[in-house]
Coordinates of C-alpha atoms in Angstrom, one line a residue:
X48 CA 20.3 77.9 102.0
X49 CA 16.6 77.2 102.5
X50 CA 15.4 75.7 105.8
X51 CA 13.7 72.3 106.2
X52 CA 14.7 68.7 106.1
X53 CA 18.0 67.9 104.4
X54 CA 17.5 67.3 100.6
X55 CA 19.3 65.6 97.8
X56 CA 19.6 67.0 94.3
X57 CA 19.4 64.5 91.4
X58 CA 20.6 65.1 87.9
X59 CA 18.8 62.6 85.7
X60 CA 20.1 62.5 82.1
X61 CA 17.8 60.7 79.8
X62 CA 18.2 60.3 76.0
X63 CA 15.3 62.8 75.4
X64 CA 15.2 65.0 78.5
X65 CA 17.4 66.1 81.4
X66 CA 15.8 66.7 84.8
X67 CA 17.2 68.2 87.9
X68 CA 15.2 67.3 91.0
X69 CA 15.2 68.1 94.7
X70 CA 14.2 65.1 96.8
X71 CA 14.0 64.3 100.5
X72 CA 16.2 61.6 102.1
X73 CA 13.3 59.2 101.9
X74 CA 13.2 59.5 98.1
X75 CA 10.2 61.8 97.9
X76 CA 10.7 64.2 95.0
X77 CA 9.5 67.7 95.9
X78 CA 10.5 69.7 92.8
X79 CA 11.7 68.9 89.3
X80 CA 12.9 71.2 86.5
X81 CA 13.6 69.7 83.1
X82 CA 14.9 70.6 79.6
X83 CA 15.4 68.9 76.3
X84 CA 18.6 66.9 75.9
X85 CA 19.6 68.8 72.8
X86 CA 21.5 67.2 70.0
X87 CA 23.7 69.3 67.7
X88 CA 24.4 68.3 64.1
X89 CA 28.2 68.4 64.1
X90 CA 30.9 68.2 62.9
X91 CA 32.5 65.9 63.8
X92 CA 29.3 63.9 64.5
X93 CA 25.8 64.5 66.0
X94 CA 26.5 65.3 69.6
X95 CA 24.9 66.4 72.8
X96 CA 25.2 70.0 73.8
X97 CA 27.2 69.5 77.0
X98 CA 28.1 73.2 77.3
X99 CA 24.4 74.2 77.2
X100 CA 23.5 71.4 79.6
X101 CA 26.2 72.5 82.0
X102 CA 24.7 76.0 82.3
X103 CA 21.2 74.4 82.8
X104 CA 22.4 71.9 85.4
X105 CA 24.4 74.3 87.5
X106 CA 22.0 77.2 87.4
X107 CA 19.1 74.8 88.2
X108 CA 21.0 73.3 91.1
X109 CA 21.6 76.8 92.5
X110 CA 17.9 77.7 92.0
X111 CA 16.7 74.5 93.8
X112 CA 19.2 75.1 96.6
X113 CA 17.6 78.5 97.3
X114 CA 14.3 76.8 97.8
X115 CA 15.4 73.5 99.4
X116 CA 18.2 72.7 101.9
X117 CA 20.3 70.6 99.5
X118 CA 23.3 68.9 101.1
X119 CA 24.1 66.2 98.5
X120 CA 24.0 65.8 94.7
X121 CA 24.0 62.6 92.6
X122 CA 23.6 62.0 88.9
X123 CA 22.0 59.2 87.0
X124 CA 22.0 58.5 83.3
X125 CA 21.1 56.2 80.4
X126 CA 23.7 53.6 79.6
X127 CA 24.6 54.5 76.0
X128 CA 26.6 57.6 76.6
X129 CA 30.1 58.5 77.7
X130 CA 32.4 61.5 77.5
X131 CA 36.1 61.6 76.7
X132 CA 37.6 64.4 78.9
X133 CA 40.8 66.2 79.7
X134 CA 42.5 66.6 83.1
X135 CA 40.6 69.7 84.4
X136 CA 36.8 70.1 84.4
X137 CA 37.3 73.8 84.7
X138 CA 39.8 74.3 81.9
X139 CA 37.1 75.9 79.9
X140 CA 33.9 74.9 78.2
X141 CA 32.5 71.5 79.0
X142 CA 35.8 69.7 79.7
X143 CA 35.2 67.3 76.8
X144 CA 38.2 66.3 74.6
X145 CA 35.7 65.4 71.9
X146 CA 31.9 66.0 71.6
X147 CA 29.7 63.3 73.2
X148 CA 28.3 61.1 70.5
X149 CA 24.5 60.8 70.0
X150 CA 24.0 57.1 70.1
X151 CA 21.1 57.0 67.7
X152 CA 23.0 58.2 64.7
X153 CA 24.2 55.8 62.0
X154 CA 27.8 54.6 62.1
X155 CA 30.2 55.7 59.5
X156 CA 31.5 53.1 57.0
X157 CA 33.9 50.6 58.5
X158 CA 33.2 51.1 62.2
X159 CA 30.7 48.2 62.6
X160 CA 32.9 45.9 60.7
X161 CA 36.0 46.8 62.7
X162 CA 34.1 46.6 66.0
X163 CA 32.5 43.2 65.8
X164 CA 35.6 41.0 66.1
X165 CA 37.0 43.2 69.0
X166 CA 33.9 43.2 71.1
X167 CA 34.2 39.9 72.9
X168 CA 31.4 37.4 73.6
X169 CA 28.0 38.0 75.1
X170 CA 29.2 37.7 78.8
X171 CA 31.9 40.2 78.0
X172 CA 29.5 42.7 76.4
X173 CA 26.4 42.1 78.5
X174 CA 24.2 42.5 75.4
X175 CA 24.0 42.0 71.7
X176 CA 25.7 44.5 69.5
X177 CA 22.9 46.9 69.1
X178 CA 21.7 49.6 66.8
X179 CA 23.5 52.7 65.4
X180 CA 26.2 54.1 67.7
X181 CA 25.0 52.4 70.8
X182 CA 27.8 51.2 73.2
X183 CA 30.5 53.3 74.7
X184 CA 33.2 50.9 73.5
X185 CA 32.0 51.4 69.9
X186 CA 31.9 55.1 70.3
X187 CA 35.5 55.1 71.6
X188 CA 36.6 53.1 68.6
X189 CA 35.0 55.6 66.3
X190 CA 36.7 58.5 68.2
X191 CA 40.0 56.7 68.1
X192 CA 39.8 56.0 64.3
X193 CA 38.8 59.5 63.3
X194 CA 40.6 61.6 66.0
X195 CA 43.6 59.6 67.3
X196 CA 45.4 62.6 68.6
X197 CA 42.5 63.8 70.7
X198 CA 42.0 60.3 72.2
X199 CA 45.8 60.0 72.8
X200 CA 45.7 63.4 74.7
X201 CA 42.6 62.6 76.7
X202 CA 42.7 61.8 80.4
X203 CA 39.5 59.9 81.1
X204 CA 36.5 58.3 79.5
X205 CA 33.6 58.8 81.9
X206 CA 30.0 57.5 81.8
X207 CA 27.3 60.1 81.9
X208 CA 26.7 60.2 85.7
X209 CA 30.4 60.1 86.4
X210 CA 31.0 63.0 84.0
X211 CA 28.6 65.2 85.9
X212 CA 30.2 64.0 89.2
X213 CA 33.6 65.0 87.8
X214 CA 32.4 68.4 86.6
X215 CA 30.9 69.0 90.1
X216 CA 33.7 67.6 92.3
X217 CA 36.8 67.5 90.1
X218 CA 37.2 63.8 90.9
X219 CA 37.1 61.1 88.2
X220 CA 35.8 57.6 89.0
X221 CA 34.4 54.6 87.2
X222 CA 31.2 52.9 88.5
X223 CA 30.0 49.3 88.0
X224 CA 26.3 49.7 87.4
X225 CA 26.9 52.2 84.6
X226 CA 29.7 50.3 82.9
X227 CA 27.5 47.2 83.3
X228 CA 24.7 48.8 81.3
X229 CA 25.8 47.7 77.8
X230 CA 28.9 49.9 77.6
X231 CA 30.8 46.8 76.3
X232 CA 33.7 48.0 78.4
X233 CA 33.0 45.9 81.5
X234 CA 32.5 42.1 82.0
X235 CA 30.0 42.0 84.9
X236 CA 30.2 38.4 86.1
X237 CA 34.1 38.4 85.9
X238 CA 34.4 42.0 87.2
X239 CA 37.0 42.9 84.7
X240 CA 37.4 45.1 81.7
X241 CA 36.4 43.5 78.4
X242 CA 38.9 42.4 75.7
X243 CA 38.5 45.5 73.6
X244 CA 39.7 47.6 76.5
X245 CA 42.9 45.6 76.7
X246 CA 43.4 45.3 73.0
X247 CA 43.1 49.1 72.4
X248 CA 45.0 50.1 75.5
X249 CA 42.1 51.9 77.0
X250 CA 42.8 51.0 80.6
X251 CA 44.6 54.4 80.9
X252 CA 41.3 56.1 80.2
X253 CA 39.4 54.2 83.0
X254 CA 39.7 55.9 86.4
X255 CA 39.6 53.9 89.7
X256 CA 36.2 52.4 90.6
X257 CA 34.0 53.8 93.3
X258 CA 30.6 52.6 94.6
X259 CA 27.6 54.4 93.1
X260 CA 26.8 55.9 96.5
X261 CA 30.4 56.9 97.3
X262 CA 31.0 60.5 98.5
X263 CA 33.5 62.0 96.2
X264 CA 33.9 65.2 98.2
X265 CA 32.4 68.7 98.1
X266 CA 31.5 70.7 95.1
X267 CA 34.4 72.5 93.6
X268 CA 34.8 75.9 95.3
X269 CA 35.1 77.9 92.1
X270 CA 32.0 76.2 90.7
X271 CA 30.1 77.0 93.9
X272 CA 31.2 80.6 93.7
X273 CA 30.4 81.0 90.0
X274 CA 26.8 79.6 90.2
X275 CA 25.9 80.2 93.8
X276 CA 25.9 76.5 94.8
X277 CA 26.0 75.5 98.4
X278 CA 29.7 75.4 99.3
X279 CA 29.4 72.3 101.4
X280 CA 27.3 70.3 99.0
X281 CA 28.7 66.7 98.7
X282 CA 28.9 65.0 95.4
X283 CA 28.2 61.2 94.9
X284 CA 29.6 59.0 92.2
X285 CA 26.4 58.4 90.4
X286 CA 24.5 55.4 88.9
X287 CA 22.8 53.9 85.8
X288 CA 19.2 55.2 85.6
X289 CA 17.3 52.0 85.5
X290 CA 19.5 50.6 88.3
X291 CA 18.7 53.6 90.4
X292 CA 15.0 53.0 89.8
X293 CA 15.4 49.3 90.9
X294 CA 17.4 50.4 94.0
X295 CA 14.5 52.2 95.5
X296 CA 12.6 48.8 95.8
X297 CA 15.7 47.3 97.5
X298 CA 15.8 50.3 99.9
X299 CA 12.2 49.5 100.8
X300 CA 13.0 45.8 101.4
X301 CA 11.5 44.6 98.1
X302 CA 14.6 43.5 96.3
X303 CA 12.6 40.4 95.3
X304 CA 10.6 42.3 92.7
X305 CA 11.3 42.3 89.0
X306 CA 11.3 46.0 88.1
X307 CA 10.0 47.4 84.8
X308 CA 11.1 51.0 84.0
X309 CA 9.3 52.7 81.1
X310 CA 10.1 55.6 79.0
X311 CA 12.2 55.7 75.8
X312 CA 13.0 52.1 76.7
X313 CA 11.0 49.4 78.4
X314 CA 13.6 47.9 80.7
X315 CA 12.9 44.9 82.9
X316 CA 15.5 44.0 85.5
X317 CA 15.7 41.0 87.9
X318 CA 18.4 39.8 90.2
X319 CA 19.3 36.1 90.6
X320 CA 18.5 35.2 87.0
X321 CA 20.6 32.2 85.7
X322 CA 23.1 33.4 83.1
X323 CA 22.1 30.6 80.8
X324 CA 18.6 32.1 80.6
X325 CA 19.9 35.3 79.0
X326 CA 19.5 35.0 75.2
X327 CA 21.6 37.5 73.3
X328 CA 19.3 37.7 70.2
X329 CA 16.2 38.4 72.3
X330 CA 17.0 41.8 73.6
X331 CA 18.3 40.4 76.9
X332 CA 21.1 41.9 78.8
X333 CA 23.5 41.3 81.7
X334 CA 23.6 44.4 83.9
X335 CA 25.1 45.1 87.3
X336 CA 23.4 46.3 90.5
X337 CA 24.8 49.1 92.7
X338 CA 27.1 46.5 94.3
X339 CA 28.4 45.2 90.9
X340 CA 26.5 41.9 91.1
X341 CA 24.9 40.5 87.9
X342 CA 21.3 41.5 87.1
X343 CA 19.3 40.0 84.2
X344 CA 17.6 42.4 81.8
X345 CA 15.2 42.3 78.9
X346 CA 14.5 45.5 77.0
X347 CA 12.9 47.0 73.9
X348 CA 12.8 50.6 72.7
X349 CA 9.1 51.0 73.5
X350 CA 9.1 54.8 73.3
X351 CA 9.9 54.7 69.6
X352 CA 7.3 52.1 69.0
X353 CA 4.7 54.1 70.9
X354 CA 5.4 57.2 68.9
X355 CA 5.2 55.4 65.6
X356 CA 1.9 53.8 66.4
X357 CA 0.2 56.6 68.4
X358 CA 1.2 59.5 66.2
X359 CA 0.4 63.0 67.3
X360 CA -1.9 63.1 70.4
X361 CA -3.5 65.9 72.4
X362 CA -1.7 66.8 75.6
X363 CA -2.8 64.6 78.5
X364 CA -4.6 62.1 76.3
X365 CA -5.2 58.7 77.8
X366 CA -6.5 55.5 76.1
X367 CA -10.2 54.7 76.3
X368 CA -10.7 51.1 77.5
X369 CA -13.8 50.7 75.3
X370 CA -11.7 51.7 72.3
X371 CA -9.0 49.2 73.2
X372 CA -11.7 46.5 73.6
X373 CA -13.1 47.3 70.1
X374 CA -9.6 47.1 68.6
X375 CA -9.1 43.7 70.3
X376 CA -12.4 42.4 69.0
X377 CA -11.6 43.3 65.4
X378 CA -8.0 42.0 65.6
X379 CA -6.2 45.2 64.9
X380 CA -2.5 44.7 65.9
X381 CA 0.8 46.6 65.7
X382 CA 3.5 44.1 65.0
X383 CA 7.2 44.8 65.7
X384 CA 9.3 46.7 65.1
X385 CA 8.7 50.2 63.8
X386 CA 12.0 51.6 65.2
X387 CA 15.6 50.7 64.7
X388 CA 15.8 48.3 67.6
X389 CA 14.8 44.6 67.3
X390 CA 13.9 44.3 71.0
X391 CA 12.4 40.9 71.8
X392 CA 11.9 40.0 68.1
X393 CA 15.3 39.7 66.3
X394 CA 15.5 40.8 62.7
X395 CA 12.3 42.9 62.8
X396 CA 13.8 46.4 63.1
X397 CA 12.2 48.8 60.6
X398 CA 9.7 46.1 59.6
X399 CA 6.8 47.1 61.9
X400 CA 3.3 46.9 60.4
X401 CA -0.4 47.1 61.2
X402 CA -2.2 43.8 60.9
X403 CA -6.0 43.7 60.6
X404 CA -8.2 46.8 60.1
X405 CA -6.0 49.9 60.6
X406 CA -6.8 52.2 63.5
X407 CA -9.0 55.2 62.6
X408 CA -8.2 58.5 64.3
X409 CA -6.1 59.5 67.3
X410 CA -8.2 57.7 69.9
X411 CA -7.8 54.3 68.2
X412 CA -4.1 54.9 67.5
X413 CA -3.5 55.8 71.2
X414 CA -5.4 52.7 72.4
X415 CA -3.5 50.5 70.0
X416 CA -0.1 52.0 71.2
X417 CA -0.9 51.5 74.9
X418 CA -2.0 47.9 74.2
X419 CA 1.2 47.2 72.3
X420 CA 3.3 48.6 75.1
X421 CA 1.6 46.2 77.5
X422 CA 2.3 43.3 75.1
X423 CA 5.9 44.2 74.7
X424 CA 6.3 44.5 78.5
X425 CA 4.9 41.1 79.1
X426 CA 7.2 39.7 76.3
X427 CA 10.2 41.1 78.3
X428 CA 8.9 39.7 81.6
X429 CA 8.3 36.3 80.2
X430 CA 11.9 36.1 78.9
X431 CA 13.3 36.9 82.3
X432 CA 11.0 35.1 84.7
X433 CA 7.3 35.2 84.0
X434 CA 6.3 33.9 87.4
X435 CA 8.0 36.5 89.5
X436 CA 6.3 39.4 91.2
X437 CA 6.6 42.5 89.1
X438 CA 6.4 46.3 89.8
X439 CA 5.7 48.7 86.9
X440 CA 6.7 52.3 86.9
X441 CA 7.8 55.2 84.8
X442 CA 6.0 57.4 82.3
X443 CA 3.7 54.7 80.8
X444 CA 1.8 54.7 84.1
X445 CA 0.4 58.1 83.2
X446 CA -2.1 56.1 81.2
X447 CA -4.1 53.9 83.6
X448 CA -4.9 51.3 80.9
X449 CA -1.2 50.3 80.6
X450 CA -0.9 48.8 84.1
X451 CA -4.4 47.2 83.9
X452 CA -3.5 45.5 80.6
X453 CA -0.2 44.1 82.0
X454 CA -2.0 42.8 85.1
X455 CA -4.6 41.1 83.0
X456 CA -2.0 39.5 80.8
X457 CA -0.3 37.9 83.9
X458 CA -3.2 36.1 85.5
X459 CA -2.3 34.5 88.9
X460 CA 0.9 36.5 89.1
X461 CA 1.6 39.5 91.3
X462 CA 1.6 42.7 89.4
X463 CA 2.1 46.0 91.3
X464 CA 2.5 49.6 90.1
X465 CA 4.1 52.7 91.5
X466 CA 2.4 55.9 90.7
X467 CA 5.5 58.0 91.6
X468 CA 6.5 59.2 88.2
X469 CA 10.1 60.2 89.1
X470 CA 11.5 56.7 89.9
X471 CA 15.0 57.4 88.8
X472 CA 15.2 60.6 90.9
X473 CA 13.7 58.8 93.9
X474 CA 16.1 55.8 93.7
X475 CA 19.1 58.0 93.2
X476 CA 18.2 60.2 96.2
X477 CA 17.8 57.0 98.3
X478 CA 21.2 55.8 97.0
X479 CA 22.9 59.0 98.2
X480 CA 21.8 58.0 101.7
X481 CA 22.8 54.3 101.3
X482 CA 25.7 54.4 103.8
X483 CA 23.6 55.9 106.7
X484 CA 20.2 54.2 106.2
X485 CA 19.3 51.9 109.1
X486 CA 15.7 50.8 108.2
X487 CA 13.7 50.2 105.0
X488 CA 12.0 53.2 103.6
X489 CA 8.2 53.3 103.0
X490 CA 7.0 52.7 99.5
X491 CA 3.3 53.0 98.4
X492 CA 2.5 50.4 95.8
X493 CA -0.8 49.7 94.1
X494 CA -2.4 46.7 92.6
X495 CA -3.8 47.6 89.2
X496 CA -7.4 46.5 88.5
X497 CA -6.9 44.0 85.6
X498 CA -8.6 44.9 82.3
X499 CA -11.3 42.3 81.9
X500 CA -12.2 41.5 78.4
X501 CA -12.8 38.0 77.1
X502 CA -10.9 38.6 73.9
X503 CA -7.7 39.9 75.5
X504 CA -5.9 36.6 76.1
X505 CA -6.6 35.1 72.7
X506 CA -5.6 38.4 71.1
X507 CA -2.3 38.4 73.1
X508 CA -1.7 34.8 72.0
X509 CA -2.3 35.7 68.4
X510 CA -0.1 38.9 68.6
X511 CA 2.8 36.9 70.1
X512 CA 2.5 34.3 67.3
X513 CA 2.4 37.0 64.6
X514 CA 5.3 38.8 66.1
X515 CA 7.3 35.6 66.2
X516 CA 6.3 34.9 62.6
X517 CA 7.9 38.4 61.8
X518 CA 11.3 37.1 62.8
X519 CA 13.2 36.1 59.7
X520 CA 13.5 32.3 59.4
X521 CA 17.3 32.2 59.4
X522 CA 17.4 34.3 62.6
X523 CA 14.7 32.2 64.2
X524 CA 16.7 29.0 63.5
X525 CA 19.8 30.5 65.0
X526 CA 17.8 31.6 68.1
X527 CA 16.4 28.1 68.7
X528 CA 19.9 26.7 68.6

């Protein structure tokens, strides 16, 4: 094992990419290696390549351990994936009883109709019933309908982080922050399983709960021998990715901040939000923090909107503020929603459009996309608590204009940013040291210089009005009631 300060390995499973990082105990990420989160076509459905990912994860952990003194490993993952598994993670292959469903594929006939009456109310689910094959409960229902024998023979259903903890340690657990991230399996405020779990008899698939930071024991000896992993490396239970990101602010003594994670999704999370403020139709969610306590959320699939608006861009391209100003002056707007997710504007999925003179060329498309991401972010924040202090982080901060626009759109309110681009890995690494931390960690936050342009606020007001006008009238009426 390499010499130096003790390190934590983090396996961060996103929808698009999987990254394995080495981080110090203070959350500082020192090395990251990534790969695409490949999706295979099936049968029986589009599914993630868990066997291929296993080889990547274990070989990369071993390589990092040769360069860094890794003593612990923890996984984080997006909330829309789970794996049905057998008894033994080393019985061959990836341990899955059925392939892991890709949540972005369309549902087969009959599943949506069968699922809706079983799914409980908003507080049970923690979200609206969302697009495609989102929600682990709906995926389980699909598996059970089409492959009842495989489900009957399965031992556990595990969320993404707990699946990797199981493969590493051999111990299966459930965890509140992950099940509380729109799995539709866990009622966060009541701290109980949802009605569909009881109706379908799925309690037998749910292993005992453990805290996200819980030490599940050492890496399995045979796995360590096979891949050259540190024999004494301890495995932690794992956590929902955006919750891990939020945890690093709590670890720094800034649990008061509303946290915006950006990537495939724009996810805003805030504690102490009254439950009656959460509007199901408006992309709002009821999540759980690492202690299982309720957290309000507002989200939209910004990454898909960005790609649709920006189109192909040169590597490393950033938006030109002057180009953004010109688009604002001529009233060019990208109105929701280009992707399959309604986000903050119900009924708009797949109905996105450009209003005003269309953007010309890659530079204008990029500036319009970044401006739209800022507008969507502020829409999420206003839904949760527009007056609260906010910290922005994630991949959108690679473009300086994004944070400047958000700051300008929130005059008189505290807007901070975190230039550390591996927030999930940093937060998860800090979580692995939760039980032994005795003082807040240091965290370098910046105050973005607001983008000053006289037309911005009127433009934002017009954009919001036009976006609201895109909501079908019948849905708007239901939302108001």
